[in-house]
mmCIF file of C-alpha atoms in Angstrom:
data_model
loop_
_atom_site.group_PDB
_atom_site.id
_atom_site.type_symbol
_atom_site.label_atom_id
_atom_site.label_comp_id
_atom_site.label_asym_id
_atom_site.label_seq_id
_atom_site.Cartn_x
_atom_site.Cartn_y
_atom_site.Cartn_z
ATOM 1 C CA MET A 29 104.746 281.624 231.876
ATOM 2 C CA THR A 30 106.141 278.511 230.213
ATOM 3 C CA LYS A 31 105.087 275.053 231.350
ATOM 4 C CA PHE A 32 107.462 272.092 231.364
ATOM 5 C CA VAL A 33 106.649 268.468 232.218
ATOM 6 C CA LEU A 34 109.006 265.799 233.542
ATOM 7 C CA THR A 35 107.556 262.286 233.541
ATOM 8 C CA GLY A 36 108.971 259.372 235.511
ATOM 9 C CA SER A 37 109.954 261.530 238.462
ATOM 10 C CA ASP A 38 109.645 258.491 240.765
ATOM 11 C CA GLY A 39 112.792 256.838 239.371
ATOM 12 C CA ASN A 40 116.449 257.331 240.259
ATOM 13 C CA LEU A 41 117.174 259.502 237.236
ATOM 14 C CA GLY A 42 113.820 261.262 237.454
ATOM 15 C CA ARG A 43 114.322 262.454 241.020
ATOM 16 C CA ILE A 44 117.701 263.920 240.162
ATOM 17 C CA ALA A 45 116.231 265.649 237.125
ATOM 18 C CA ALA A 46 113.313 266.985 239.179
ATOM 19 C CA ASP A 47 115.589 268.484 241.824
ATOM 20 C CA PHE A 48 117.836 270.181 239.274
ATOM 21 C CA ALA A 49 114.900 271.416 237.198
ATOM 22 C CA LEU A 50 113.494 273.158 240.274
ATOM 23 C CA GLU A 51 116.933 274.616 240.957
ATOM 24 C CA ILE A 52 117.219 276.238 237.510
ATOM 25 C CA LEU A 53 113.539 276.914 236.750
ATOM 26 C CA LYS A 54 112.711 280.584 236.206
ATOM 27 C CA PRO A 55 110.331 281.980 238.855
ATOM 28 C CA GLU A 56 107.677 282.754 236.261
ATOM 29 C CA ASP A 57 107.694 279.248 234.747
ATOM 30 C CA GLN A 58 105.777 276.118 235.774
ATOM 31 C CA LEU A 59 107.071 272.583 236.312
ATOM 32 C CA VAL A 60 104.832 269.517 236.396
ATOM 33 C CA LEU A 61 106.312 266.275 237.743
ATOM 34 C CA THR A 62 104.540 262.998 237.033
ATOM 35 C CA SER A 63 104.752 259.465 238.384
ATOM 36 C CA TYR A 64 102.775 256.364 237.527
ATOM 37 C CA ASN A 65 102.352 255.865 241.277
ATOM 38 C CA LEU A 66 102.948 258.744 243.675
ATOM 39 C CA LYS A 67 103.149 256.289 246.578
ATOM 40 C CA LEU A 68 106.553 255.222 245.243
ATOM 41 C CA ILE A 69 107.976 258.635 246.141
ATOM 42 C CA PRO A 70 108.601 259.454 249.823
ATOM 43 C CA GLU A 71 106.043 261.924 251.122
ATOM 44 C CA ASP A 72 108.722 264.381 252.228
ATOM 45 C CA VAL A 73 110.190 264.427 248.706
ATOM 46 C CA VAL A 74 106.812 265.204 247.144
ATOM 47 C CA ALA A 75 106.154 267.843 249.792
ATOM 48 C CA GLY A 76 109.534 269.412 249.072
ATOM 49 C CA TRP A 77 108.833 269.607 245.354
ATOM 50 C CA ARG A 78 105.424 271.149 245.946
ATOM 51 C CA ALA A 79 106.892 273.644 248.405
ATOM 52 C CA LYS A 80 109.184 274.816 245.607
ATOM 53 C CA GLY A 81 106.220 275.349 243.303
ATOM 54 C CA ALA A 82 106.053 272.112 241.326
ATOM 55 C CA GLU A 83 102.775 270.410 240.515
ATOM 56 C CA VAL A 84 103.072 266.664 241.209
ATOM 57 C CA VAL A 85 100.503 264.397 239.552
ATOM 58 C CA GLU A 86 99.970 260.793 238.504
ATOM 59 C CA ALA A 87 100.275 259.876 234.835
ATOM 60 C CA THR A 88 101.430 256.698 233.147
ATOM 61 C CA TYR A 89 102.974 255.970 229.770
ATOM 62 C CA ASP A 90 100.312 253.317 229.231
ATOM 63 C CA ASP A 91 97.414 255.768 229.661
ATOM 64 C CA VAL A 92 97.316 258.417 226.937
ATOM 65 C CA GLU A 93 94.461 260.308 228.578
ATOM 66 C CA SER A 94 96.371 260.735 231.854
ATOM 67 C CA MET A 95 99.335 262.113 229.918
ATOM 68 C CA LYS A 96 97.191 264.473 227.848
ATOM 69 C CA LYS A 97 95.818 265.938 231.053
ATOM 70 C CA ALA A 98 99.326 266.447 232.479
ATOM 71 C CA PHE A 99 100.778 267.741 229.191
ATOM 72 C CA GLU A 100 98.030 270.296 228.452
ATOM 73 C CA GLY A 101 99.600 273.703 227.786
ATOM 74 C CA ALA A 102 103.202 272.478 228.030
ATOM 75 C CA GLU A 103 106.029 273.787 225.890
ATOM 76 C CA ALA A 104 108.147 270.681 226.418
ATOM 77 C CA VAL A 105 107.784 267.184 227.851
ATOM 78 C CA GLY A 106 110.593 264.918 229.000
ATOM 79 C CA PHE A 107 110.129 261.159 229.110
ATOM 80 C CA ILE A 108 112.516 258.703 230.666
ATOM 81 C CA SER A 109 112.946 255.221 229.256
ATOM 82 C CA THR A 110 111.653 252.460 231.521
ATOM 83 C CA TRP A 111 113.037 249.006 232.359
ATOM 84 C CA LEU A 112 110.746 247.406 229.812
ATOM 85 C CA PHE A 113 112.235 245.787 226.720
ATOM 86 C CA GLY A 114 110.678 245.322 223.295
ATOM 87 C CA ASP A 115 107.106 246.229 222.435
ATOM 88 C CA GLY A 116 106.311 247.533 225.908
ATOM 89 C CA ARG A 117 108.925 250.274 225.788
ATOM 90 C CA ARG A 118 108.224 251.085 222.146
ATOM 91 C CA ASN A 119 104.485 251.388 222.691
ATOM 92 C CA GLN A 120 105.106 253.729 225.601
ATOM 93 C CA ALA A 121 107.122 256.000 223.310
ATOM 94 C CA ARG A 122 104.321 256.035 220.764
ATOM 95 C CA ASN A 123 101.860 256.919 223.511
ATOM 96 C CA VAL A 124 103.964 259.809 224.797
ATOM 97 C CA CYS A 125 104.351 261.294 221.322
ATOM 98 C CA ALA A 126 100.644 260.839 220.581
ATOM 99 C CA ALA A 127 99.601 262.515 223.827
ATOM 100 C CA ALA A 128 102.050 265.372 223.301
ATOM 101 C CA LYS A 129 100.856 266.038 219.758
ATOM 102 C CA ALA A 130 97.204 265.843 220.755
ATOM 103 C CA VAL A 131 97.502 268.739 223.214
ATOM 104 C CA GLY A 132 99.919 270.926 221.263
ATOM 105 C CA VAL A 133 103.237 270.239 222.992
ATOM 106 C CA LYS A 134 106.068 271.667 220.883
ATOM 107 C CA ARG A 135 109.066 269.621 221.994
ATOM 108 C CA VAL A 136 109.841 266.233 223.546
ATOM 109 C CA CYS A 137 113.027 265.134 225.286
ATOM 110 C CA TYR A 138 114.084 261.502 225.623
ATOM 111 C CA THR A 139 116.738 259.621 227.598
ATOM 112 C CA SER A 140 118.365 257.311 225.072
ATOM 113 C CA PHE A 141 121.488 255.178 225.194
ATOM 114 C CA VAL A 142 124.930 254.986 223.652
ATOM 115 C CA GLY A 143 124.847 253.167 220.316
ATOM 116 C CA ALA A 144 121.246 254.077 219.471
ATOM 117 C CA GLY A 145 122.379 256.170 216.522
ATOM 118 C CA CYS A 146 123.611 253.221 214.471
ATOM 119 C CA GLU A 147 122.741 253.403 210.775
ATOM 120 C CA THR A 148 121.116 250.004 210.345
ATOM 121 C CA ASP A 149 117.452 249.224 210.971
ATOM 122 C CA VAL A 150 118.090 245.472 211.002
ATOM 123 C CA GLU A 151 117.318 244.622 214.622
ATOM 124 C CA GLU A 152 119.755 241.726 214.836
ATOM 125 C CA GLU A 153 122.608 244.054 213.857
ATOM 126 C CA ILE A 154 121.912 246.432 216.750
ATOM 127 C CA PRO A 155 123.278 245.497 220.200
ATOM 128 C CA PHE A 156 120.662 244.473 222.756
ATOM 129 C CA LEU A 157 120.632 247.563 224.984
ATOM 130 C CA PRO A 158 120.416 250.314 222.330
ATOM 131 C CA ARG A 159 117.973 248.324 220.167
ATOM 132 C CA ASP A 160 114.761 249.726 221.662
ATOM 133 C CA HIS A 161 116.300 253.174 221.976
ATOM 134 C CA HIS A 162 117.117 253.156 218.259
ATOM 135 C CA PHE A 163 113.444 252.513 217.543
ATOM 136 C CA VAL A 164 112.246 255.150 220.018
ATOM 137 C CA GLU A 165 114.591 257.769 218.586
ATOM 138 C CA LYS A 166 113.067 257.149 215.157
ATOM 139 C CA THR A 167 109.571 257.405 216.630
ATOM 140 C CA VAL A 168 110.422 260.744 218.224
ATOM 141 C CA LYS A 169 112.092 262.159 215.119
ATOM 142 C CA GLU A 170 109.227 261.071 212.865
ATOM 143 C CA SER A 171 106.539 262.447 215.196
ATOM 144 C CA GLY A 172 106.712 265.949 213.768
ATOM 145 C CA LEU A 173 107.576 267.347 217.207
ATOM 146 C CA GLN A 174 110.788 269.184 217.965
ATOM 147 C CA TYR A 175 113.075 267.006 220.039
ATOM 148 C CA ASN A 176 116.118 266.745 222.242
ATOM 149 C CA ILE A 177 117.650 263.316 222.716
ATOM 150 C CA GLN A 178 120.392 262.530 225.188
ATOM 151 C CA ARG A 179 122.367 259.346 224.692
ATOM 152 C CA ASN A 180 123.675 258.339 228.089
ATOM 153 C CA TRP A 181 126.875 256.338 228.254
ATOM 154 C CA LEU A 182 126.828 253.512 230.818
ATOM 155 C CA TYR A 183 126.408 254.738 234.390
ATOM 156 C CA MET A 184 129.481 254.354 236.570
ATOM 157 C CA ASP A 185 126.930 253.731 239.369
ATOM 158 C CA ASN A 186 126.254 250.307 237.825
ATOM 159 C CA ILE A 187 129.683 248.970 238.701
ATOM 160 C CA PRO A 188 129.303 248.976 242.517
ATOM 161 C CA THR A 189 125.543 248.378 242.471
ATOM 162 C CA LEU A 190 125.143 245.731 239.747
ATOM 163 C CA PHE A 191 128.481 244.203 238.792
ATOM 164 C CA ALA A 192 130.663 244.255 241.903
ATOM 165 C CA PRO A 193 128.182 242.070 243.847
ATOM 166 C CA SER A 194 128.948 239.298 241.337
ATOM 167 C CA TRP A 195 132.689 239.250 241.928
ATOM 168 C CA LYS A 196 132.652 236.920 244.939
ATOM 169 C CA PHE A 197 130.015 234.745 243.233
ATOM 170 C CA CYS A 198 132.482 234.365 240.342
ATOM 171 C CA GLY A 199 135.354 233.303 242.599
ATOM 172 C CA ASP A 200 136.769 236.765 243.332
ATOM 173 C CA LYS A 201 136.828 237.561 239.642
ATOM 174 C CA TRP A 202 135.189 240.148 237.417
ATOM 175 C CA LEU A 203 134.227 238.158 234.345
ATOM 176 C CA SER A 204 133.731 240.605 231.499
ATOM 177 C CA ASN A 205 133.709 240.964 227.741
ATOM 178 C CA SER A 206 134.944 244.540 227.343
ATOM 179 C CA HIS A 207 138.147 243.196 225.727
ATOM 180 C CA GLY A 208 140.327 245.886 227.284
ATOM 181 C CA VAL A 209 138.610 248.760 225.489
ATOM 182 C CA PRO A 210 138.068 251.782 227.758
ATOM 183 C CA GLY A 211 134.875 253.797 228.022
ATOM 184 C CA ALA A 212 133.752 257.149 229.410
ATOM 185 C CA TYR A 213 131.444 255.943 232.191
ATOM 186 C CA VAL A 214 129.130 258.745 233.344
ATOM 187 C CA ALA A 215 127.569 259.546 236.719
ATOM 188 C CA ARG A 216 123.816 259.037 236.846
ATOM 189 C CA GLU A 217 123.513 262.351 238.677
ATOM 190 C CA ASP A 218 125.110 264.141 235.722
ATOM 191 C CA CYS A 219 122.658 262.454 233.345
ATOM 192 C CA GLY A 220 119.717 263.559 235.467
ATOM 193 C CA ARG A 221 120.873 267.158 235.530
ATOM 194 C CA VAL A 222 121.468 267.166 231.771
ATOM 195 C CA PHE A 223 117.936 265.910 231.227
ATOM 196 C CA ALA A 224 116.477 268.697 233.355
ATOM 197 C CA ALA A 225 118.518 271.247 231.427
ATOM 198 C CA LEU A 226 117.272 269.910 228.094
ATOM 199 C CA ILE A 227 113.630 269.937 229.173
ATOM 200 C CA LEU A 228 113.978 273.560 230.286
ATOM 201 C CA GLY A 229 115.391 274.557 226.915
ATOM 202 C CA ARG A 230 119.145 274.784 227.392
ATOM 203 C CA GLY A 231 119.806 272.616 224.336
ATOM 204 C CA GLU A 232 119.454 273.316 220.638
ATOM 205 C CA PRO A 233 116.218 272.079 219.019
ATOM 206 C CA ASN A 234 116.340 268.800 217.086
ATOM 207 C CA THR A 235 119.724 267.903 218.519
ATOM 208 C CA VAL A 236 121.139 264.683 219.944
ATOM 209 C CA TYR A 237 123.572 264.979 222.856
ATOM 210 C CA ASP A 238 126.081 262.348 223.957
ATOM 211 C CA VAL A 239 126.363 262.369 227.754
ATOM 212 C CA THR A 240 129.702 261.019 228.966
ATOM 213 C CA GLY A 241 132.048 261.109 231.887
ATOM 214 C CA PRO A 242 135.267 263.173 231.832
ATOM 215 C CA GLU A 243 137.666 260.404 230.797
ATOM 216 C CA VAL A 244 137.824 256.959 229.268
ATOM 217 C CA VAL A 245 138.789 254.202 231.679
ATOM 218 C CA GLN A 246 139.164 250.433 231.506
ATOM 219 C CA GLN A 247 137.005 248.211 233.680
ATOM 220 C CA LYS A 248 140.156 246.648 235.114
ATOM 221 C CA ASP A 249 141.338 250.029 236.386
ATOM 222 C CA LEU A 250 137.958 250.758 237.961
ATOM 223 C CA MET A 251 137.980 247.372 239.667
ATOM 224 C CA GLU A 252 141.507 247.839 241.010
ATOM 225 C CA TRP A 253 140.647 251.294 242.350
ATOM 226 C CA MET A 254 137.617 249.896 244.179
ATOM 227 C CA CYS A 255 139.729 247.097 245.626
ATOM 228 C CA GLN A 256 142.264 249.627 246.904
ATOM 229 C CA GLN A 257 139.523 251.275 248.954
ATOM 230 C CA THR A 258 138.708 248.116 250.938
ATOM 231 C CA GLY A 259 141.652 245.733 250.582
ATOM 232 C CA TYR A 260 139.590 243.223 248.616
ATOM 233 C CA LYS A 261 141.506 241.067 246.122
ATOM 234 C CA CYS A 262 139.894 240.503 242.745
ATOM 235 C CA GLU A 263 141.097 239.337 239.342
ATOM 236 C CA TYR A 264 139.847 240.804 236.089
ATOM 237 C CA VAL A 265 139.140 238.082 233.498
ATOM 238 C CA ASP A 266 138.217 238.957 229.923
ATOM 239 C CA MET A 267 136.113 236.419 228.021
ATOM 240 C CA PRO A 268 134.633 236.113 224.522
ATOM 241 C CA ASP A 269 130.986 237.159 224.353
ATOM 242 C CA GLU A 270 129.749 233.637 223.627
ATOM 243 C CA GLU A 271 131.768 232.083 226.449
ATOM 244 C CA LEU A 272 130.582 234.642 228.997
ATOM 245 C CA THR A 273 126.990 234.203 227.850
ATOM 246 C CA LYS A 274 127.215 230.429 228.355
ATOM 247 C CA TRP A 275 128.873 230.866 231.768
ATOM 248 C CA TRP A 276 125.981 232.944 233.085
ATOM 249 C CA LEU A 277 123.248 230.900 231.419
ATOM 250 C CA ASP A 278 124.692 227.752 232.993
ATOM 251 C CA ARG A 279 124.281 229.430 236.385
ATOM 252 C CA GLY A 280 120.695 230.434 235.758
ATOM 253 C CA LEU A 281 120.899 234.082 234.767
ATOM 254 C CA PRO A 282 117.464 234.736 233.224
ATOM 255 C CA THR A 283 116.902 235.740 229.630
ATOM 256 C CA ASP A 284 113.895 237.868 230.590
ATOM 257 C CA MET A 285 113.946 240.675 233.126
ATOM 258 C CA ALA A 286 110.232 240.671 233.838
ATOM 259 C CA THR A 287 109.722 236.954 234.507
ATOM 260 C CA GLY A 288 113.169 235.766 235.583
ATOM 261 C CA ASP A 289 114.034 234.388 239.029
ATOM 262 C CA PHE A 290 117.000 236.296 240.457
ATOM 263 C CA SER A 291 116.701 235.001 244.018
ATOM 264 C CA GLN A 292 119.875 232.892 243.857
ATOM 265 C CA LEU A 293 121.908 235.317 241.760
ATOM 266 C CA PRO A 294 124.205 238.196 242.729
ATOM 267 C CA MET A 295 122.862 240.748 240.259
ATOM 268 C CA LYS A 296 119.487 241.607 238.812
ATOM 269 C CA LEU A 297 120.356 241.740 235.123
ATOM 270 C CA CYS A 298 118.991 239.589 232.334
ATOM 271 C CA ILE A 299 121.567 237.896 230.123
ATOM 272 C CA GLY A 300 121.184 240.351 227.249
ATOM 273 C CA ASP A 301 121.702 243.302 229.569
ATOM 274 C CA ALA A 302 124.742 241.816 231.303
ATOM 275 C CA ILE A 303 126.515 240.834 228.089
ATOM 276 C CA CYS A 304 125.692 244.045 226.247
ATOM 277 C CA CYS A 305 127.253 246.230 228.938
ATOM 278 C CA GLY A 306 130.630 244.727 228.086
ATOM 279 C CA GLU A 307 129.839 244.744 224.387
ATOM 280 C CA MET A 308 129.260 248.518 224.378
ATOM 281 C CA LEU A 309 132.795 248.942 225.657
ATOM 282 C CA GLY A 310 134.341 246.249 223.501
ATOM 283 C CA ASN A 311 132.904 247.623 220.257
ATOM 284 C CA GLY A 312 134.326 251.085 220.976
ATOM 285 C CA ALA A 313 130.943 252.811 221.292
ATOM 286 C CA MET A 314 131.897 254.434 224.622
ATOM 287 C CA ASN A 315 135.471 255.315 223.690
ATOM 288 C CA SER A 316 134.874 259.081 223.394
ATOM 289 C CA VAL A 317 134.283 262.062 225.670
ATOM 290 C CA SER A 318 131.847 264.944 225.167
ATOM 291 C CA ASP A 319 131.455 268.354 226.818
ATOM 292 C CA THR A 320 127.687 267.948 227.211
ATOM 293 C CA VAL A 321 127.558 267.831 231.010
ATOM 294 C CA GLU A 322 129.480 271.050 231.561
ATOM 295 C CA LYS A 323 127.911 272.791 228.556
ATOM 296 C CA LEU A 324 124.325 272.200 229.677
ATOM 297 C CA THR A 325 124.608 272.153 233.475
ATOM 298 C CA GLY A 326 127.537 274.449 234.192
ATOM 299 C CA ARG A 327 129.195 271.684 236.211
ATOM 300 C CA LYS A 328 132.157 269.533 235.326
ATOM 301 C CA PRO A 329 131.283 265.839 234.941
ATOM 302 C CA ALA A 330 132.011 263.694 237.978
ATOM 303 C CA ARG A 331 135.223 261.669 238.175
ATOM 304 C CA TYR A 332 134.750 258.074 239.272
ATOM 305 C CA GLN A 333 137.423 258.535 241.961
ATOM 306 C CA ASP A 334 135.186 261.091 243.668
ATOM 307 C CA TYR A 335 131.684 260.030 242.708
ATOM 308 C CA LEU A 336 131.848 256.318 243.492
ATOM 309 C CA LEU A 337 132.981 256.922 247.065
ATOM 310 C CA LYS A 338 129.331 257.368 248.015
ATOM 311 C CA TYR A 339 128.968 253.623 247.338
ATOM 312 C CA LYS A 340 132.048 252.633 249.354
ATOM 313 C CA ASP A 341 129.990 250.868 252.014
ATOM 314 C CA ILE A 342 128.846 248.311 249.427
ATOM 315 C CA PHE A 343 132.237 247.786 247.753
ATOM 316 C CA PRO A 344 133.324 244.126 248.042
ATOM 317 C CA LYS A 345 135.414 243.539 251.151
ATOM 318 C CA PRO A 346 137.851 240.818 252.179
ATOM 319 C CA GLU A 347 136.385 238.072 254.339
#
């Protein structure tokens, strides 16, 4: 029997990974799913996981002892990056690696982000979103543990859920700074399944995997496709990074995710997050396609024309 642990199973990505891990888990193997608060997961979901043989326990990245207890006897542990930025996220990574090493875990898997593999260690030279991930990747690689790292491209889910709600606020415009450079947006569901596959050993040891969608596409084309579904009229407006930053700051978009007031704003993104999403397209970081999804899951990566239809009810609509 081989034991595998998936942490963060309460989150969007974690639940997808948990479901797929149970789907592909060998009957003789054991899966432990952790959450920092089991009350965040619907009771029927937890019951379903347990009915399929998973052990579901509480453990938090901020409590090494709780992780050591969950990790005991595991071959591999997967940890999912949280919404924290800076020292909080980095300390959590240190804690996971420390707990894993303390109880003899052989391999760790981490959900990283496009651009985290940049060569420089000068923080100011690394874009905002991959900055912490760059640090965490180094922490994992220097831990002495075997590793699998998946660098997720931007989720296509973010367009209808985070960015499209801002279009009416901006005067029926998508204000962006992608500068016309296309990117291979990926479905969050595909990322979750890839993570499960890596935890269960489908990847090569000490390997980094880029997780992309099946094609590169411009934001303008995505916007126009969404508008075709509802009849909404929207204009795509490209702006320099500095100009877009000022535009949102002038309207109160917070600089800090944890303490900011988003009550009067159309999207819950701090300024660094919002600007960097366009930057990762504009700098060409997402302008490539990999075969990771199909290679590790046996499924072709989702096309936005099919996948995003599940969000159609929240697409912007004409008044």
